[in-house]
Amino acid sequence: MRLTPVLLAGAAALSLSIAAQAAPIIVKVSHVVAEGTPKGQASLKFKELAEKKLPGKVQVQVFPSSQLFGDAKEMEALLLGDVQIVAPSLSKFSRYTKKLQLFDLPFLFDDIAAVDRFQHSPDGKALLESMKSKGIKGLAYWHNGMKQLSSDKDRLKRPEDVKGLKYRIQASDVLEAQFRAVGANPQKMAFSEVYQALQTGVVDGQENTWSNIYTQKFYEVQKTIAETNHGVIDYMVITNAKWWDGLPADVRQGLAEAMDEATKFGNDLAGELNARDRKRIADAGKAKIQPLSKDDVAAWRKAMAPVWKKFESDIGKDLIEAAQKANR
Ligand code: LMR
């Protein structure tokens, strides 16, 4: 048979489409927490939805528990194109923008509902674009929950109880100032190293959500967890802007839809998972959960209050005021 131009063109188109089918776009998603957490569950939902919406066109690979990249490397890896989506806690962005330090101000938000209202406000949405000049695009905010404070001491009720204690913190200058304000010694440390540091006494305590305290087993190596709700751990899901903008339009659209739906799913689930893990910790009977009176909470709030002024110019007074309006 003679190969006419038409046949040749047909064959070329066929082989192209086979090639397209044979090589889905790989989307690597990396995070540092366990699969049973809000972020772990939202990541898996994103994979499920993206692959359903874009059959054969994308393959989403989710790497939990710092398996692919830990705290120190995940954002660099994103910029180098070694991973396509990461969701660091909002405390870990200060190398790229000072604005997100907002979320670390102690006692800024009353609860996750207030955090959610702010994130959906025009100011909150604008922050998703605050790292554009660095090549980072924010796709969504994911919730974890409010932070609790733990230590390896029997007594943890008032700010003076942490005086002189060593506290693991995320890589955030605001959190550093927060612990200094109550006379503790903060130490920045990657999430994957916290359990061992608590176990061996390298640090005496840490702050985190119930879901992280449970899934990382911190409650097994801490004596008291005070129910302070003094701050928030939430995430910004980010991607490499150049990679995202270079995707075929239908793929970008499908991924954006999958992200929106996974965000709703994970954010609706977050409260439930934290409540479940709080109960599991209580039932395990290893660490005591210390409830705080209104007076105790007021004392923590007062002791940590000077932190706000210190970071006001970096963050912006207007932004702080906008966030405060989300409390009702
Ligand atoms: C931490 O480092 O304590 C958290 O940011 C971990 C996480 O991603 O929830």
Short mmCIF file of N, CA and C and ligand atoms in Angstrom, two decimals, residues 32-33 39 71 87 89 92 144 168 170 191 207-208 212 233 235, ligand 1:
data_model
loop_
_atom_site.label_atom_id
_atom_site.label_comp_id
_atom_site.label_asym_id
_atom_site.label_seq_id
_atom_site.Cartn_x
_atom_site.Cartn_y
_atom_site.Cartn_z
N VAL A 32 3.54 16.83 54.64
CA VAL A 32 4.36 16.33 55.76
C VAL A 32 3.57 15.58 56.82
N VAL A 33 2.22 15.58 56.69
CA VAL A 33 1.41 14.97 57.75
C VAL A 33 0.93 13.57 57.38
N LYS A 39 -5.38 17.47 55.98
CA LYS A 39 -4.58 17.68 54.76
C LYS A 39 -4.36 16.37 54.01
N ASP A 71 9.68 19.69 55.45
CA ASP A 71 9.50 21.13 55.56
C ASP A 71 10.59 21.94 54.87
N ALA A 87 1.32 21.87 50.24
CA ALA A 87 0.37 22.63 51.07
C ALA A 87 0.99 22.90 52.43
N SER A 89 1.97 24.68 55.96
CA SER A 89 1.18 25.46 56.92
C SER A 89 1.48 26.94 56.68
N LYS A 92 4.80 28.83 57.39
CA LYS A 92 6.08 28.46 56.78
C LYS A 92 6.43 29.25 55.50
N ASN A 144 -6.77 23.00 58.94
CA ASN A 144 -6.54 21.94 59.91
C ASN A 144 -7.38 22.34 61.11
N ARG A 168 9.31 23.40 70.67
CA ARG A 168 9.48 23.27 69.22
C ARG A 168 8.47 24.20 68.54
N GLN A 170 7.31 25.83 64.47
CA GLN A 170 7.47 25.84 63.02
C GLN A 170 8.40 27.00 62.66
N PHE A 191 8.80 19.38 61.00
CA PHE A 191 7.71 18.59 61.59
C PHE A 191 8.13 17.13 61.80
N GLU A 207 3.34 23.03 70.07
CA GLU A 207 1.95 23.46 69.86
C GLU A 207 1.47 22.86 68.56
N ASN A 208 0.24 22.31 68.59
CA ASN A 208 -0.29 21.75 67.35
C ASN A 208 -1.79 21.48 67.47
N ASN A 212 -2.84 16.52 64.48
CA ASN A 212 -1.39 16.28 64.41
C ASN A 212 -0.86 15.67 65.70
N ILE A 233 -3.59 26.37 62.78
CA ILE A 233 -2.76 25.76 61.73
C ILE A 233 -3.67 25.49 60.54
N TYR A 235 -3.49 25.79 55.94
CA TYR A 235 -2.52 25.62 54.85
C TYR A 235 -2.87 26.47 53.64
C1 LMR B 1 3.85 21.62 61.87
O1 LMR B 1 4.98 21.75 61.37
O2 LMR B 1 3.66 21.49 63.08
C2 LMR B 1 2.64 21.63 60.96
O3 LMR B 1 2.76 22.69 60.10
C3 LMR B 1 2.55 20.37 60.19
C4 LMR B 1 1.41 20.42 59.25
O4 LMR B 1 1.66 20.50 58.05
O5 LMR B 1 0.27 20.35 59.73
#
